[in-house]
Amino acid sequence: MPGKYRFSFGPWNIHEGADPFGPTVRNTIQFGRKLNLYKELGFDAVQFHDDDAVPNMDNLTPEQIIKQAEEVRSALEGEGLAAEFVAPRLWEGANTIDGAYTSNDPACREYAKQRSRRMLDITLALNCKLVVLWLAREGTYIREAKDSKVAVDRIVEAINDMLAYDPSIKIAIEPKPNEPMDQAYIPTTGHAVAISYLTNDPKRVGVNIETAHTILAGLDPSDEMGFALAYDKLYTVHLNDQNGLKFDEDKTFGSVDLRRAFNQVRILDKYDYGTRGEFVGLDVKAMRTQKQEVATKHLSNSRTIFLSLLDLVRSLDESKVEALIAERDYEELDMLIINHLMGK
Ligand code: XLS
Ligand code: MG
């Protein structure tokens, strides 16, 4: 039976348009107003960075942090929204300049561990069971700066600390090969799955696959999803699109390569993604050129494109696909898919 999908995005996906070369071009939309937009846009859950929920958390006590997170939980309940995941933002502060869990400075590593515990307090207060780790600065600009074996040991140690602190959470590592770093330590799905088996509870460590990140690694997003599904480790996804090997673009899902997007929807649907509570997560950015009043179209369009592709996935004549595979006539299979995508 085909499942129904529920969608999520993070408040950072409605943004002011600043880039490394220019300032903001749109006004800030307050968090409360963003929450009102979720249902209007067709979404059911919010993805959080810890400080999206509790701004300025480094200057608050653990009790104050929990109290503020509980207020956010009430606001979510008021909107009929769930919290899909919480991710520790370990890439902006002075303590994370050289990385967080892999920093060469023991005091900074301790900061990262403590911050992660506060992040888990927020996760619990939001009635949420999933943590995402985008290991932003866990890498190097030059290889000699860190020891890559020690770095992996330290990431495992940090994950073990989180698993022990809250035995009810699961952790989804979001691999990305580069940006901001020249080379990241957990660049692909394979690395994330492998590192899960070094932790004390591999059953609670999986992945968040972001389309653009796999493309930046020279890989195919749907094959990466298949790999994670084979290990039963696809805890969530960050669907978007990416036009070649350049900065992380976070374009509207399917807007660059419709066939590549079709294949992501196809593998998710084939293996019943979503039926165990997983959300279809987006990580998309509006173009900087987009005017204020129409700066959420990248979100609703991504969702619409996903659902349109889902119709195409479910109307594909799979018996024809199988027959062509049996014939080993992949040229004809290629044409079948292209015609299907063109509505012929
Ligand atoms: C950055 C990541 C980031 C995570 C959330 O490249 O995609 O936005 O998804 O921490
Ligand atoms: Mg992402």
XYZ file of C-alpha atoms and ligand atoms in Angstrom:
355
model
C 0.000 0.000 0.000
C 1.526 3.335 -0.974
C 2.141 5.529 2.056
C 1.327 9.168 2.631
C 4.158 11.565 3.191
C 4.664 14.222 5.831
C 7.072 17.086 5.168
C 9.455 19.153 7.286
C 11.955 21.981 6.970
C 14.064 24.141 9.285
C 13.478 27.806 10.134
C 16.833 28.600 8.465
C 15.186 27.656 5.155
C 13.273 30.947 5.324
C 16.183 33.343 5.283
C 17.330 36.853 4.547
C 19.486 36.098 1.524
C 22.942 37.029 2.823
C 25.811 35.237 1.087
C 29.613 35.414 1.520
C 29.669 38.351 -0.915
C 26.766 40.491 0.167
C 24.473 41.365 3.046
C 20.869 40.440 3.690
C 18.292 41.460 1.071
C 15.109 40.469 2.895
C 13.714 41.308 6.329
C 13.951 38.817 9.151
C 10.765 36.870 9.743
C 10.352 36.192 13.456
C 10.372 32.561 14.579
C 6.724 32.715 15.729
C 5.606 33.949 12.304
C 7.653 31.235 10.617
C 5.799 28.647 12.693
C 2.468 30.013 11.375
C 3.723 29.449 7.829
C 4.388 25.708 8.163
C 0.825 24.450 7.802
C -0.010 27.120 5.206
C 2.832 25.777 3.089
C 1.786 22.136 3.600
C 4.354 21.088 6.247
C 3.892 19.103 9.459
C 7.179 19.288 11.317
C 10.011 21.626 12.215
C 13.700 20.788 12.058
C 15.696 22.663 14.660
C 19.190 23.759 15.388
C 19.453 23.853 19.174
C 19.669 27.648 19.154
C 16.757 28.007 16.719
C 14.724 26.749 19.674
C 16.722 28.481 22.417
C 18.639 31.491 21.074
C 21.704 32.593 22.992
C 21.784 29.254 24.841
C 25.489 29.497 25.723
C 24.601 32.297 28.131
C 21.756 30.440 29.851
C 21.682 27.884 32.653
C 20.518 24.323 31.867
C 17.251 25.070 33.706
C 16.623 28.232 31.676
C 17.345 26.323 28.469
C 14.833 23.597 29.302
C 12.203 26.154 30.284
C 12.562 28.023 26.982
C 12.484 24.787 25.018
C 9.257 23.828 26.779
C 7.736 27.130 25.681
C 8.690 26.299 22.094
C 7.054 22.896 22.519
C 3.786 24.591 23.541
C 4.039 26.896 20.525
C 4.502 23.841 18.295
C 1.522 22.126 19.860
C -0.534 25.283 19.272
C 0.255 25.030 15.564
C -0.257 21.256 15.410
C 3.402 20.762 14.509
C 5.988 18.194 15.597
C 9.712 18.699 16.131
C 11.438 16.353 13.692
C 15.008 16.712 14.902
C 17.445 18.918 16.762
C 20.998 19.570 15.544
C 23.723 21.167 17.669
C 25.017 24.299 15.958
C 28.711 23.717 16.462
C 30.176 25.924 13.769
C 29.567 29.579 14.652
C 31.046 30.196 18.084
C 34.586 31.106 19.103
C 34.946 27.667 20.690
C 34.360 25.882 17.394
C 36.733 27.756 15.095
C 38.974 24.693 14.799
C 36.100 22.214 14.830
C 34.069 21.002 17.806
C 34.497 17.316 18.663
C 37.776 17.228 16.697
C 39.222 20.543 17.842
C 42.881 20.337 18.824
C 42.079 22.315 21.985
C 40.790 20.106 24.847
C 38.811 23.013 26.326
C 36.975 23.467 23.012
C 36.258 19.739 22.809
C 34.801 19.910 26.309
C 32.652 22.882 25.236
C 31.328 20.793 22.323
C 30.455 17.920 24.628
C 28.628 20.190 27.094
C 26.802 22.029 24.309
C 25.699 18.668 22.889
C 24.242 17.708 26.266
C 22.271 20.948 26.384
C 21.112 20.190 22.833
C 19.837 16.827 24.118
C 17.962 18.582 26.933
C 16.263 20.681 24.249
C 15.495 17.584 22.170
C 13.794 15.955 25.143
C 11.868 19.123 26.022
C 10.603 19.317 22.430
C 9.310 15.762 22.711
C 11.671 14.763 19.947
C 13.709 11.578 19.482
C 16.054 12.427 16.643
C 19.336 14.327 16.577
C 21.091 15.372 13.373
C 24.835 15.866 13.359
C 26.098 17.944 10.487
C 29.812 17.805 11.302
C 30.495 21.209 9.808
C 34.036 21.991 10.946
C 35.164 18.443 11.739
C 37.823 18.454 9.064
C 40.797 20.488 7.930
C 41.997 23.109 5.486
C 45.390 21.392 5.362
C 45.939 17.707 6.143
C 48.751 18.313 8.621
C 46.492 20.341 10.934
C 44.866 17.294 12.566
C 45.355 13.556 12.864
C 42.549 11.924 10.872
C 42.617 8.694 12.924
C 42.373 10.615 16.188
C 39.585 12.748 14.674
C 37.449 9.669 14.047
C 38.137 8.411 17.592
C 37.004 11.777 18.939
C 33.803 11.848 16.888
C 32.974 8.337 18.169
C 33.663 9.451 21.747
C 31.330 12.445 21.319
C 28.575 10.267 19.836
C 28.965 7.759 22.683
C 28.610 10.578 25.165
C 25.306 11.640 23.573
C 23.995 8.060 23.346
C 24.701 7.556 27.042
C 23.296 10.922 28.121
C 19.904 10.205 26.549
C 19.229 6.495 25.919
C 16.023 7.299 24.006
C 17.492 9.316 21.134
C 18.731 8.262 17.714
C 21.468 10.155 15.901
C 21.503 10.798 12.142
C 24.873 11.909 10.803
C 24.539 14.276 7.825
C 27.615 13.705 5.663
C 29.048 16.493 3.509
C 32.422 16.264 1.787
C 33.523 19.899 1.955
C 32.394 23.461 2.757
C 33.202 25.046 5.085
C 36.216 22.741 5.320
C 38.511 21.765 2.460
C 38.037 18.111 3.483
C 35.513 16.828 6.021
C 36.125 13.659 8.038
C 32.720 12.049 7.432
C 32.181 12.949 3.770
C 29.782 10.243 2.549
C 26.976 7.896 3.590
C 29.472 5.046 3.655
C 31.639 6.849 6.181
C 28.614 7.649 8.347
C 27.357 4.059 8.291
C 30.849 2.767 9.048
C 31.369 5.100 11.998
C 28.028 4.007 13.466
C 29.577 0.556 14.023
C 32.381 2.066 16.092
C 29.882 3.498 18.567
C 28.480 1.792 21.648
C 24.995 1.446 20.114
C 25.101 1.119 16.300
C 21.330 0.553 16.196
C 20.814 4.169 17.237
C 23.208 5.794 14.775
C 22.211 6.335 11.151
C 22.218 9.004 8.475
C 20.514 12.077 7.115
C 21.166 12.103 3.375
C 21.198 15.519 1.730
C 20.883 15.464 -2.055
C 23.337 18.331 -2.654
C 25.966 16.873 -0.336
C 26.031 13.556 -2.197
C 26.390 15.381 -5.507
C 29.266 17.445 -4.086
C 30.902 14.094 -3.256
C 30.481 13.007 -6.892
C 27.853 10.414 -5.938
C 24.245 9.759 -6.847
C 21.699 10.643 -4.138
C 19.318 7.763 -4.845
C 22.151 5.214 -4.722
C 23.317 6.723 -1.438
C 19.759 6.340 -0.133
C 19.709 2.723 -1.294
C 22.933 2.080 0.610
C 21.514 3.559 3.819
C 18.219 1.689 3.357
C 20.100 -1.605 2.991
C 21.577 -0.956 6.440
C 18.219 0.291 7.797
C 19.893 3.587 8.616
C 17.985 6.180 6.622
C 16.559 8.145 9.550
C 15.791 11.287 7.555
C 16.576 13.106 4.305
C 17.439 16.628 3.230
C 16.045 16.872 -0.262
C 17.210 19.723 -2.487
C 19.165 20.049 -5.725
C 22.631 21.056 -6.825
C 23.985 22.251 -10.172
C 27.400 20.584 -10.401
C 30.507 20.825 -8.273
C 30.462 24.234 -6.684
C 29.294 25.739 -3.388
C 26.386 24.028 -1.614
C 23.427 25.524 -3.482
C 20.409 24.046 -1.670
C 18.242 24.560 -4.745
C 14.575 23.604 -4.969
C 14.157 19.815 -5.081
C 14.131 18.571 -8.675
C 14.878 21.989 -10.152
C 18.217 20.977 -11.706
C 17.782 17.324 -12.619
C 14.233 16.040 -12.615
C 15.256 12.476 -13.397
C 17.689 12.396 -10.482
C 14.877 13.678 -8.243
C 12.469 11.073 -9.681
C 14.919 8.341 -8.724
C 15.161 9.631 -5.150
C 11.381 9.610 -4.778
C 11.262 6.187 -6.435
C 13.653 4.517 -4.017
C 12.080 6.164 -0.976
C 8.605 5.054 -2.031
C 9.710 1.575 -3.035
C 11.138 0.901 0.427
C 8.245 2.457 2.377
C 10.157 5.465 3.627
C 7.939 7.413 5.992
C 5.934 4.468 7.281
C 7.938 4.390 10.520
C 7.455 8.071 11.203
C 10.223 9.455 8.982
C 9.570 12.879 7.480
C 10.435 14.067 3.992
C 12.830 16.799 5.068
C 13.849 19.657 2.832
C 16.976 21.785 3.083
C 16.381 24.423 0.426
C 17.211 28.100 0.058
C 15.338 30.775 -1.861
C 17.363 32.531 -4.544
C 18.881 35.774 -3.316
C 16.931 37.568 -6.049
C 13.581 36.517 -4.592
C 11.442 39.362 -3.186
C 10.278 39.310 0.418
C 6.625 38.478 -0.151
C 7.365 35.473 -2.381
C 10.372 34.063 -0.534
C 8.775 30.783 0.567
C 8.032 29.414 -2.910
C 11.170 27.235 -2.864
C 9.543 25.288 0.006
C 6.057 24.839 -1.401
C 7.489 24.192 -4.883
C 9.842 21.495 -3.570
C 6.919 19.761 -1.888
C 4.746 20.040 -5.005
C 7.562 18.667 -7.170
C 8.041 15.740 -4.756
C 4.317 14.914 -4.912
C 4.186 15.262 -8.710
C 7.177 12.955 -9.026
C 5.462 10.552 -6.633
C 2.541 10.347 -9.086
C 5.020 9.570 -11.847
C 6.757 6.946 -9.705
C 3.469 5.228 -8.926
C 2.212 5.359 -12.512
C 5.402 3.949 -14.034
C 4.650 0.614 -15.662
C 6.974 -1.535 -13.563
C 6.189 -4.636 -15.642
C 7.636 -2.856 -18.678
C 10.692 -1.914 -16.633
C 11.153 -5.530 -15.576
C 10.703 -6.825 -19.117
C 13.335 -4.422 -20.450
C 15.723 -5.372 -17.645
C 15.181 -9.044 -18.527
C 15.930 -8.218 -22.181
C 18.953 -6.173 -21.089
C 17.601 -3.427 -23.355
C 18.692 -0.444 -21.293
C 18.478 1.932 -24.282
C 14.747 1.228 -24.433
C 14.490 1.493 -20.644
C 16.203 4.885 -20.872
C 13.578 5.979 -23.428
C 10.735 4.588 -21.323
C 11.814 6.692 -18.353
C 12.378 9.826 -20.443
C 8.985 9.467 -22.117
C 7.358 8.902 -18.743
C 8.980 12.054 -17.354
C 7.821 13.970 -20.450
C 4.267 12.753 -19.892
C 4.170 10.666 -23.074
C 24.698 22.445 5.738
C 23.705 21.535 6.248
C 22.918 22.082 7.411
C 22.297 20.953 8.141
C 21.682 21.280 9.451
O 25.295 22.277 4.695
O 22.868 21.107 5.214
O 21.994 23.019 6.997
O 21.353 20.364 7.327
O 22.617 21.492 10.421
Mg 21.267 19.774 5.275
